[in-house]
XYZ file of C-alpha atoms in Angstrom:
543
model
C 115.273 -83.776 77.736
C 114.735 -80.325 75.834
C 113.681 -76.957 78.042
C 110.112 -77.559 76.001
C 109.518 -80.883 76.576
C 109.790 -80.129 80.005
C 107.570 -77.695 79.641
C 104.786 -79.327 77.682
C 105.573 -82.265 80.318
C 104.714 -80.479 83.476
C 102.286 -78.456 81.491
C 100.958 -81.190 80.844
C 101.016 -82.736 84.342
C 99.048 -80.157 85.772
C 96.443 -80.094 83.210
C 95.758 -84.042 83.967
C 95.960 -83.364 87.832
C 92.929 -80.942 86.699
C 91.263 -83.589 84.585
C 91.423 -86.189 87.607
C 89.521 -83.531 89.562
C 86.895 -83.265 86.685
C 86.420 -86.745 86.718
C 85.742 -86.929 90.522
C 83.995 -84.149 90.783
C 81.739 -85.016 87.401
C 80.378 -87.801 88.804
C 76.792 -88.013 88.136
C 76.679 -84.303 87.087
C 78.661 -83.855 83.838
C 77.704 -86.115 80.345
C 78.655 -89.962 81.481
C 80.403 -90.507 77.674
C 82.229 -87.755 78.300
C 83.495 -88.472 81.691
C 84.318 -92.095 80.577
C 86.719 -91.298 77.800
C 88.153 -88.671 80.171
C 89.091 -91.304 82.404
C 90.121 -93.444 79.637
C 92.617 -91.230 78.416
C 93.903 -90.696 82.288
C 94.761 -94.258 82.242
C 96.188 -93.663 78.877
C 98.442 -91.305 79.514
C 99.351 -92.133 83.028
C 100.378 -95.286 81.412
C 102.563 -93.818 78.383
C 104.001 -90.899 80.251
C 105.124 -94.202 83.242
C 106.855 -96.017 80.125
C 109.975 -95.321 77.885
C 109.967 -91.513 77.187
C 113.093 -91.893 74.769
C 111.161 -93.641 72.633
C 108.435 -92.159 69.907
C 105.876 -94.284 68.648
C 104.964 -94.034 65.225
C 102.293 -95.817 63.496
C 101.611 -96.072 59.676
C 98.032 -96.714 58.898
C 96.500 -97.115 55.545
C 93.907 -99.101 53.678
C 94.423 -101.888 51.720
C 96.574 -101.459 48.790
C 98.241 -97.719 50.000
C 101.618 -99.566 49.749
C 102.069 -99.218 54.042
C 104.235 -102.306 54.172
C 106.482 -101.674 51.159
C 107.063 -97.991 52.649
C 107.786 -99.486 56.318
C 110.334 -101.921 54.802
C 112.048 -99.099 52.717
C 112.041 -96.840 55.953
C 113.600 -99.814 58.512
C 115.731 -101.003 55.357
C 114.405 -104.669 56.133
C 112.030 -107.536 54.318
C 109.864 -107.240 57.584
C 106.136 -107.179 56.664
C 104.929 -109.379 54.173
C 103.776 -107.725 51.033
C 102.314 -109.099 47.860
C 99.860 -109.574 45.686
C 97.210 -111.406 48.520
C 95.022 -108.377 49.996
C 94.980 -107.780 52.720
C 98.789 -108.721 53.725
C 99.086 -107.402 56.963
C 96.988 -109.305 59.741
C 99.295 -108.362 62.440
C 100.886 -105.338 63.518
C 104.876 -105.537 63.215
C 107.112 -102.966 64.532
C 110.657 -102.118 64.028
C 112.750 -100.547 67.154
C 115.414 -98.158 66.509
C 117.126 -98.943 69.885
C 115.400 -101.354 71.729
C 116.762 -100.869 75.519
C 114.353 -99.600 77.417
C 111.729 -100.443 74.955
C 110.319 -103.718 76.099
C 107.437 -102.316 78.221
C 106.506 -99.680 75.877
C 105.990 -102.626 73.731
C 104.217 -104.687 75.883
C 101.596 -102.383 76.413
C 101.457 -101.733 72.569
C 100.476 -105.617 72.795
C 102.851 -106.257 70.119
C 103.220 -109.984 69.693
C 107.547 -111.404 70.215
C 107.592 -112.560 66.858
C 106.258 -109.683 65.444
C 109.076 -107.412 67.057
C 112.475 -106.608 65.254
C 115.292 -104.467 65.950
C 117.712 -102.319 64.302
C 121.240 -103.853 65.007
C 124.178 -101.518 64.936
C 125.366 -102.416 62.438
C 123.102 -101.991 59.865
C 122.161 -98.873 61.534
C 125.393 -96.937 60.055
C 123.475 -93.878 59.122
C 120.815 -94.189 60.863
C 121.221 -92.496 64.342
C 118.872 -90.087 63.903
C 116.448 -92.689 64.204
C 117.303 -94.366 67.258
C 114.465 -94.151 69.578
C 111.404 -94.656 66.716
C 109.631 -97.842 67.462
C 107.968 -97.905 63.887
C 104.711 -99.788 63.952
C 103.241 -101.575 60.206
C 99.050 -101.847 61.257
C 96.466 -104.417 60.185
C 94.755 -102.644 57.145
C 92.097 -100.464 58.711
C 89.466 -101.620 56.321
C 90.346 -105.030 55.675
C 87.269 -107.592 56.284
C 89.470 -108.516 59.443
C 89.171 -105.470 60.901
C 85.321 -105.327 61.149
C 86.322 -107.473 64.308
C 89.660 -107.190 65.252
C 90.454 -103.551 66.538
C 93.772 -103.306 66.594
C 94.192 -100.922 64.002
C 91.944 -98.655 65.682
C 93.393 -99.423 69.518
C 96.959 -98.424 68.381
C 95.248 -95.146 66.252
C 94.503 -94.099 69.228
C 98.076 -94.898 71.602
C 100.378 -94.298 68.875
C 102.487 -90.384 69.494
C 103.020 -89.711 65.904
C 100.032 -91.417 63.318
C 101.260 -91.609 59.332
C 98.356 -92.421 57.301
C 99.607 -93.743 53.805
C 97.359 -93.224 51.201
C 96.952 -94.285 47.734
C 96.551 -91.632 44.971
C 93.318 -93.702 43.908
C 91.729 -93.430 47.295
C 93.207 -90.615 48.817
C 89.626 -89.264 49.417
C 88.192 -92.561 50.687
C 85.300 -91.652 53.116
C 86.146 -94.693 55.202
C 89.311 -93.109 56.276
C 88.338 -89.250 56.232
C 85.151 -90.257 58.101
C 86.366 -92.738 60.991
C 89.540 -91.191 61.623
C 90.591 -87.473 59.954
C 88.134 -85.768 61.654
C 88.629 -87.410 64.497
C 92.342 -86.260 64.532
C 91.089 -83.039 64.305
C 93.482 -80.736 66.522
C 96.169 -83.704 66.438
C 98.297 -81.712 63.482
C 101.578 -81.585 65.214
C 101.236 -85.283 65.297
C 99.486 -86.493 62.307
C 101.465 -87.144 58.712
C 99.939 -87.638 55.394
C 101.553 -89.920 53.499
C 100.850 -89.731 49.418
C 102.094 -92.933 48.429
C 102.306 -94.593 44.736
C 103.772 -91.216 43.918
C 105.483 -93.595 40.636
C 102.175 -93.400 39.436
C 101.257 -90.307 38.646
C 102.826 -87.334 36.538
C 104.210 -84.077 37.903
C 100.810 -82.857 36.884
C 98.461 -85.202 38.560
C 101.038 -85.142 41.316
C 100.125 -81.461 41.833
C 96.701 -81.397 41.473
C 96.826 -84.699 44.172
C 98.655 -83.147 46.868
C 96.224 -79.475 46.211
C 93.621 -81.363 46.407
C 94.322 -83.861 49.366
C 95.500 -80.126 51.163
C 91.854 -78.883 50.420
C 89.794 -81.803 51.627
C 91.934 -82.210 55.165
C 91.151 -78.458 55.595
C 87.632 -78.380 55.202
C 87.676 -81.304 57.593
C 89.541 -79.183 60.701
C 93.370 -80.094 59.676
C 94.907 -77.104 59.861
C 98.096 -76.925 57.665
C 98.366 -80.199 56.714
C 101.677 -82.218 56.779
C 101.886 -83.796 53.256
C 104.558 -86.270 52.042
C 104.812 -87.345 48.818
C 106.676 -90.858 48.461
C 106.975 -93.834 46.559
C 108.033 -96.883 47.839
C 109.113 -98.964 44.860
C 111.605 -96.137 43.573
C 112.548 -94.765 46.932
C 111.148 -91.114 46.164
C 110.052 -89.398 49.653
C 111.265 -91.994 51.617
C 114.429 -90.303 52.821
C 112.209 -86.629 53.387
C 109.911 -88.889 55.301
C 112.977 -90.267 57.037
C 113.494 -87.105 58.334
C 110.236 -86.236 59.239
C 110.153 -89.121 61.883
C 114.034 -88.103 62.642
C 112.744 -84.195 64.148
C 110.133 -86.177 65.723
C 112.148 -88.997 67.478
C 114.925 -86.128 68.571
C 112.359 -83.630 70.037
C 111.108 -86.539 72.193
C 108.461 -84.457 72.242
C 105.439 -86.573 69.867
C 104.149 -88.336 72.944
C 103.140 -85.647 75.194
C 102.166 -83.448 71.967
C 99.770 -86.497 70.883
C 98.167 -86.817 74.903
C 98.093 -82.753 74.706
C 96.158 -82.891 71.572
C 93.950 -85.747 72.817
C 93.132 -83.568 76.158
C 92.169 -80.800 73.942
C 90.009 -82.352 71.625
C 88.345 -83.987 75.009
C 88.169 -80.499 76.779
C 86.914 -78.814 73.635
C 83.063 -79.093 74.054
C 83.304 -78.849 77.831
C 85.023 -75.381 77.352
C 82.257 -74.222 75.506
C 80.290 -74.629 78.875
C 82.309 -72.728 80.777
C 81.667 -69.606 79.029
C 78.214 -70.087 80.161
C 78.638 -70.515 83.738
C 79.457 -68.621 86.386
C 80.902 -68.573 89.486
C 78.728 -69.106 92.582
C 78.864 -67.989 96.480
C 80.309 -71.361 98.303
C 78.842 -70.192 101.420
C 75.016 -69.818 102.043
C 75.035 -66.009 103.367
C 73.580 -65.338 106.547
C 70.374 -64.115 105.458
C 69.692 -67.319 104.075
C 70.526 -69.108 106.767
C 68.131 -66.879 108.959
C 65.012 -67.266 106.351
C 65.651 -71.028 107.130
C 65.746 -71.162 110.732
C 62.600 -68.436 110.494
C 60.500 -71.236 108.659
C 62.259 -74.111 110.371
C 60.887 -72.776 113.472
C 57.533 -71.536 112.337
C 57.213 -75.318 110.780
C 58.032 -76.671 114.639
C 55.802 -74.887 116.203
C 58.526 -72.525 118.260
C 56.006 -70.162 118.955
C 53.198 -72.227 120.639
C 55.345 -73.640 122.677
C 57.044 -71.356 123.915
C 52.910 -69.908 124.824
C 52.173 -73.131 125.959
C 55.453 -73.026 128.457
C 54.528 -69.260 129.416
C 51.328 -70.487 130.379
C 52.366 -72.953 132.628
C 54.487 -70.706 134.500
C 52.137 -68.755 135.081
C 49.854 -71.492 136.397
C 52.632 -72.689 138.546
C 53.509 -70.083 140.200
C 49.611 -69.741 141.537
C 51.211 -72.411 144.296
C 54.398 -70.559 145.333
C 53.055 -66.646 144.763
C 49.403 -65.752 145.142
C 47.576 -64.896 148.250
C 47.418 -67.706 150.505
C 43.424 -67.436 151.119
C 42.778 -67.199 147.893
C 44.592 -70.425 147.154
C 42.732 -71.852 149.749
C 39.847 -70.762 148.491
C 40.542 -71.681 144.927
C 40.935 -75.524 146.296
C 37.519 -75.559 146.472
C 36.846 -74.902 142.984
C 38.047 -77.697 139.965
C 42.414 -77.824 139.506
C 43.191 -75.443 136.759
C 46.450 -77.902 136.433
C 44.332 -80.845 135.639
C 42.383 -79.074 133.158
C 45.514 -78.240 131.315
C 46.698 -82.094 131.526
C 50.087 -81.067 132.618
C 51.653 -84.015 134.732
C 54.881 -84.204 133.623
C 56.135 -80.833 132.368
C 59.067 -81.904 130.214
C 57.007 -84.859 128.882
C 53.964 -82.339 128.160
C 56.944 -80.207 126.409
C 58.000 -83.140 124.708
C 54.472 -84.001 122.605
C 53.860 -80.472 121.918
C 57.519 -80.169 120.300
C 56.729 -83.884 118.732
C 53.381 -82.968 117.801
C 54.302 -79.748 115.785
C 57.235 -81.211 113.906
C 55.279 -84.503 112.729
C 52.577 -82.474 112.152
C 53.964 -80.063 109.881
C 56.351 -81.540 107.195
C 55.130 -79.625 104.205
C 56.439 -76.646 105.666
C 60.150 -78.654 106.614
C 59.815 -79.493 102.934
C 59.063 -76.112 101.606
C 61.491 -74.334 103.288
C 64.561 -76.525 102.659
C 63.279 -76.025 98.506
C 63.031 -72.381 99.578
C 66.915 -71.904 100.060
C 67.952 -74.410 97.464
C 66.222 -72.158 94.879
C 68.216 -69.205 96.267
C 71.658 -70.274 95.856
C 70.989 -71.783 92.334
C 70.980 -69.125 90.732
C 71.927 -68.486 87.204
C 73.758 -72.721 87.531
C 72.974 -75.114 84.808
C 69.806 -77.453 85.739
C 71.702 -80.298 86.278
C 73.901 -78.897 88.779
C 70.415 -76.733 90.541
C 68.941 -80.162 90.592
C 72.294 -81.525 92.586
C 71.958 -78.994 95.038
C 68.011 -79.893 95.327
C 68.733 -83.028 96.184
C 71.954 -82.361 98.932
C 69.269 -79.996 100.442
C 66.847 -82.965 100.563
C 69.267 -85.365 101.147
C 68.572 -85.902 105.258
C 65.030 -84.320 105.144
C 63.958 -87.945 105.878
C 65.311 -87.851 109.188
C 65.087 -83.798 109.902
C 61.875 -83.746 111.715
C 62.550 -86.416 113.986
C 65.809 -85.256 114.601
C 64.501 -81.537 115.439
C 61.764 -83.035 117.510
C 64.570 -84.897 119.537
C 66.766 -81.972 119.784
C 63.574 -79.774 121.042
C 62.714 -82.060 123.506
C 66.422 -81.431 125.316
C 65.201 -77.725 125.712
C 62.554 -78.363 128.051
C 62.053 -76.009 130.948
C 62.979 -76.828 134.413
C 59.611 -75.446 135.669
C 60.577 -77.933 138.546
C 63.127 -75.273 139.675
C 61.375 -72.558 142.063
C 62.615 -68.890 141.673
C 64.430 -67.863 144.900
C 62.235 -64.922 145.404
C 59.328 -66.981 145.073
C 60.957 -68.588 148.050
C 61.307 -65.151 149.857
C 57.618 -64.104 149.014
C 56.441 -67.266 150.318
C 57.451 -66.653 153.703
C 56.553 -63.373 153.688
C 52.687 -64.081 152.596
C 52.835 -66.804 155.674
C 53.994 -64.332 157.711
C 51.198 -62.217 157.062
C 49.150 -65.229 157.440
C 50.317 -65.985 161.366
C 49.814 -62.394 162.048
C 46.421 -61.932 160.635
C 45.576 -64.950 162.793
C 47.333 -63.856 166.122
C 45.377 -60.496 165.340
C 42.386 -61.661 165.010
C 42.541 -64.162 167.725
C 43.538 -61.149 170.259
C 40.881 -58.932 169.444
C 38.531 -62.631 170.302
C 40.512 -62.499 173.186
C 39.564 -59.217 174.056
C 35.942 -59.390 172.661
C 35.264 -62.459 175.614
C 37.196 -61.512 178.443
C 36.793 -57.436 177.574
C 33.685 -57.411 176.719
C 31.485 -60.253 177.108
C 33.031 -60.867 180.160
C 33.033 -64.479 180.141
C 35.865 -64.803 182.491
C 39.156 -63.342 183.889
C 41.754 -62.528 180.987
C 45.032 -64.572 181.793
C 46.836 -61.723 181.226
C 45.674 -57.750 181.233
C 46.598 -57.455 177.406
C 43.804 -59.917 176.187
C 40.842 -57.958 177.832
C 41.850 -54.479 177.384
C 39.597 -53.242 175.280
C 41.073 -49.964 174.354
C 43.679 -52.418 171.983
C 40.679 -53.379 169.757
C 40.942 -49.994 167.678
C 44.421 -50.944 167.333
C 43.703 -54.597 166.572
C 41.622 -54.066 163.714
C 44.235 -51.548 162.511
C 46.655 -54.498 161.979
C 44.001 -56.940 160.847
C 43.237 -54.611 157.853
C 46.554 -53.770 157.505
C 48.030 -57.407 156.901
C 44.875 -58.336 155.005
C 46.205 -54.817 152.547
C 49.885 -55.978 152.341
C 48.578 -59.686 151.565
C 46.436 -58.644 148.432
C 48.907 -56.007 147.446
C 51.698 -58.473 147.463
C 49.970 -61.295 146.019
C 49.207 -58.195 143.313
C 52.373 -57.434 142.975
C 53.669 -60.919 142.508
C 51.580 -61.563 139.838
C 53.254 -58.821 138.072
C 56.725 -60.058 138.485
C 55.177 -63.584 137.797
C 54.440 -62.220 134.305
C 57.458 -60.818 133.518
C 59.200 -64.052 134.844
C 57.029 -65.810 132.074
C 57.905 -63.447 129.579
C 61.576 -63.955 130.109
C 61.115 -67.825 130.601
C 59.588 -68.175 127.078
C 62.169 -65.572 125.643
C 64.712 -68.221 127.120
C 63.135 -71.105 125.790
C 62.649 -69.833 122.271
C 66.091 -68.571 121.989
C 67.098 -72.150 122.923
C 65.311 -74.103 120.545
C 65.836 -71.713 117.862
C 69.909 -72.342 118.925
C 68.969 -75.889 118.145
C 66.678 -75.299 115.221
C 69.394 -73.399 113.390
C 71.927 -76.333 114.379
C 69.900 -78.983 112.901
C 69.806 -76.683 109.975
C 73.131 -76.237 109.617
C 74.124 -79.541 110.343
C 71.452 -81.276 107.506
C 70.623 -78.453 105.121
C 73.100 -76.170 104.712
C 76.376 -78.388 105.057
C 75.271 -80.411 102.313
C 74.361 -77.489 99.995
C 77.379 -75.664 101.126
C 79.570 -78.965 99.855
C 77.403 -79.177 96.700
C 78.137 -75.411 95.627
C 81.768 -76.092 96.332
C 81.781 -79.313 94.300
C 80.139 -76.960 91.693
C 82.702 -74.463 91.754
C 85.469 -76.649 91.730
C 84.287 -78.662 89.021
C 84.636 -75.272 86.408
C 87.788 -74.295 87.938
C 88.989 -78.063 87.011
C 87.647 -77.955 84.059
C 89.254 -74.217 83.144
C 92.243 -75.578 84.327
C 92.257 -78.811 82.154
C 91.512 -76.564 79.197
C 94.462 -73.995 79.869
C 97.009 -74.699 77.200
């Protein structure tokens, strides 16, 4: 194998790695038509490339009466397709091997029938080495009244490396060919031949004016320099030149991966039109983004009021543990604040208010998962905006339950009591026992001091000159009660403060997790897909 072939061959290799991509990544996105003959040619080509590559397929199509037959038995040197008078002759292709190790798969997948298959022997190819490797194919008449409904003519068009239309001087300009197959072959020069057969025919002059002429109208339709051969096979004129046309071919060993080259650019073509018009996109969502979604994911959740609702309950709680006993004592007498807030169970109460705002508020999930995929589409084709639409949407079934499940999990422990509530707890009871031990002593002294109701037990709890004193510490303890219980309520506050701080931090943790987890992951694969998909495609274009 030549330095260029292996070139164009791993060339080539990478640009159908590429292709593969396309087609994964196309899926659903990209035109459907389109994507379907892309992987049509993938099989294609993955099949030729895995078969002989020392053998070039050629294929001589023609209409009925171009004289194809006659000019594949003067090339192969053989009577081996039936020619005659009966139109049209061939039904069946027939092909001629020029070496035929090696070449029985290749032909297989042709679908060339066994009795339709001949072979050069050695010796009657004295001469002819230039040749070995050709598998020369003879098609069915493209527009015989057969072919409206048997396509082989067209199937082997299409898997043949080198194509050699043969056309009659008569019909050179038939629309039937021009239309359903030149243009088609567009950007398939190095691998098309024209064939201007009958050349017996016609004089030097109308020769001339034929071949300008034929040069003109394949021009105008996209052939660029046109390969024209002028033959006749009834005196043998052209043959040999076309001989050695298919002879550079069949030694370059190159027609096959020149014809699936041209084939991937014909098929890239259009789609590298759209890259021009696209352009490359951030694959992350940037953080901003990503904040704007948590912000609304949490304002549509109800973060906020419930981390008021849980503030409030601290606060109410800590009525128990922190305030001035008497005045708790004295607040028993009036209705339970508690009850009138329906606590009970704090984490269950936690749990329907977290329940209550996500089910309650779905819109707003809605809006604000459109919200980001509108940011991050910018400036990509509609189809592709609408993909990422719909990978942003698709778990928003699921995404307020799910954040009302993982909001739940953050409930406070309200049930845990703050050591220092502990440590002003004993201290307000202290205050209590010695507010009652005072003002039981100065009783004490009020009956045995001065009403004299009996003889004190002991001298302290008559001597009146300790009720000045007495009353001292009663007003005293009664002072450092209410200016503790004060002063508790002060830390109580900022404890609530903190608590709710604590809270909301947590569910917006788990808010931003959820989002992550079922908006932006999806989006994030989506833009990536995107990306990819243009790089493939720039890649499968890159000749």
């Amino acid at each position: 194998m030549t330095a260029s072939t292996t070139d164009v061959q791993y060339g080539l290799g990478a640009r159908f790695a590429a292709l593969t991509r396309l087609v994964e990544l196309g899926a659903g996105r990209a035109d459907q038509a389109t994507l379907t003959e892309a992987a049509q040619l993938l099989v294609r080509a993955g099949d030729r490339l895995r078969l002989s590559p020392d053998h070039t397929v050629v294929a001589l199509a023609g209409g009925t009466g171009s004289g194809k037959s006659s000019l594949f038995n003067a090339i192969s040197g053989l009577e081996l397709s039936p020619i005659g008078v009966r139109r049209p002759t061939t039904a069946r292709t027939h092909a001629c091997v020029w070496g035929l190790d090696g070449a029985g798969p290749l032909l297989d997948w042709l679908q060339i029938q066994w009795r339709h298959r001949f072979a050069r022997a050695s010796a009657l190819d004295k001469g002819e080495s230039r040749l070995h490797g050709l598998i020369l194919l003879d098609l069915p008449d493209h527009d015989s009244i057969r072919a409206l409904t048997d396509t082989e003519a067209d199937r082997l068009i299409k898997v043949s490396d080198l194509v050699v239309w043969v056309l009659d001087p008569q019909k050179y300009a038939d629309a039937s060919v021009h239309r359903r197959y030149v243009t088609e072959l567009a950007g398939h020069d190095a691998v098309t031949v024209f064939v201007l057969n009958h050349a017996d025919r016609l004089s030097p002059e109308d020769r001339e004016i034929c071949v300008a002429d034929l040069r003109e109208l394949l021009s105008k339709e996209g052939v660029d320099g046109p390969q024209v051969v002028v033959t006749s096979a009834v005196t043998g004129e052209g043959v040999d030149d076309l001989k050695a046309v298919l002879a550079e071919s069949v030694v370059r060993r190159r027609a096959a991966f020149q014809r699936l080259e041209a084939d991937l650019d014909r098929l890239m073509s259009p789609l590298t039109k759209d890259v021009a018009d696209v352009s490359h996109v951030e694959p992350a969502v940037d953080g901003a983004r990503r904040e704007g979604l948590t912000d609304a994911l949490c304002d549509a959740v109800g973060v906020s009021a419930v981390g008021e609702a849980m503030e409030n309950v601290y606060g109410v709680r800590s009525v128990d543990w922190v305030g001035w006993p008497y005045a708790r004592w004295a607040a028993r007498l009036r209705p339970d604040p508690l009850s009138s807030l329906r606590l009970g169970d704090v984490k269950d109460e936690i749990r329907a208010l977290v329940g209550s705002a996500v089910s309650a508020q779905p819109a707003e999930v809605d809006n604000a998962v459109q919200a980001l995929a509108d940011g991050v589409t910018q400036g990509m084709p509609e189809v592709w905006q609408a993909g990422v639409r719909d990978a942003a949407r698709s778990r928003s079934g699921e995404l307020p339950a799910t954040l009302s499940d993982e909001l739940s999990q953050v409930a406070p422990p309200l049930d845990r009591v703050p050591g220092w509530w502990w440590l002003l707890r004993i201290w307000q009871y202290l205050l209590v026992v010695l507010f009652v031990a005072g003002v039981a002593w100065a009783g004490s002294i009020l009956a045995y001091g001065v009403l004299k109701v009996g003889a004190a037990p002991m001298e302290i709890l008559g001597d009146v000159g300790l009720l000045p004193w007495l009353g001292l510490l009663i007003v005293g303890v009664l002072g450092l009660g209410l200016l503790s219980g004060m002063a508790s309520r002060n830390f109580v506050v900022l404890g609530a403060a903190k608590e709710r701080e604590r809270l909301e931090r947590g569910m917006r943790r788990r808010v931003a997790a959820v989002a992550e987890e079922m908006v932006v992951a999806p989006v994030e694969g989506e833009l990536r897909r995107y990306n990819e998909y243009f790089a493939a495609v720039a890649a499968a274009s890159r000749k």
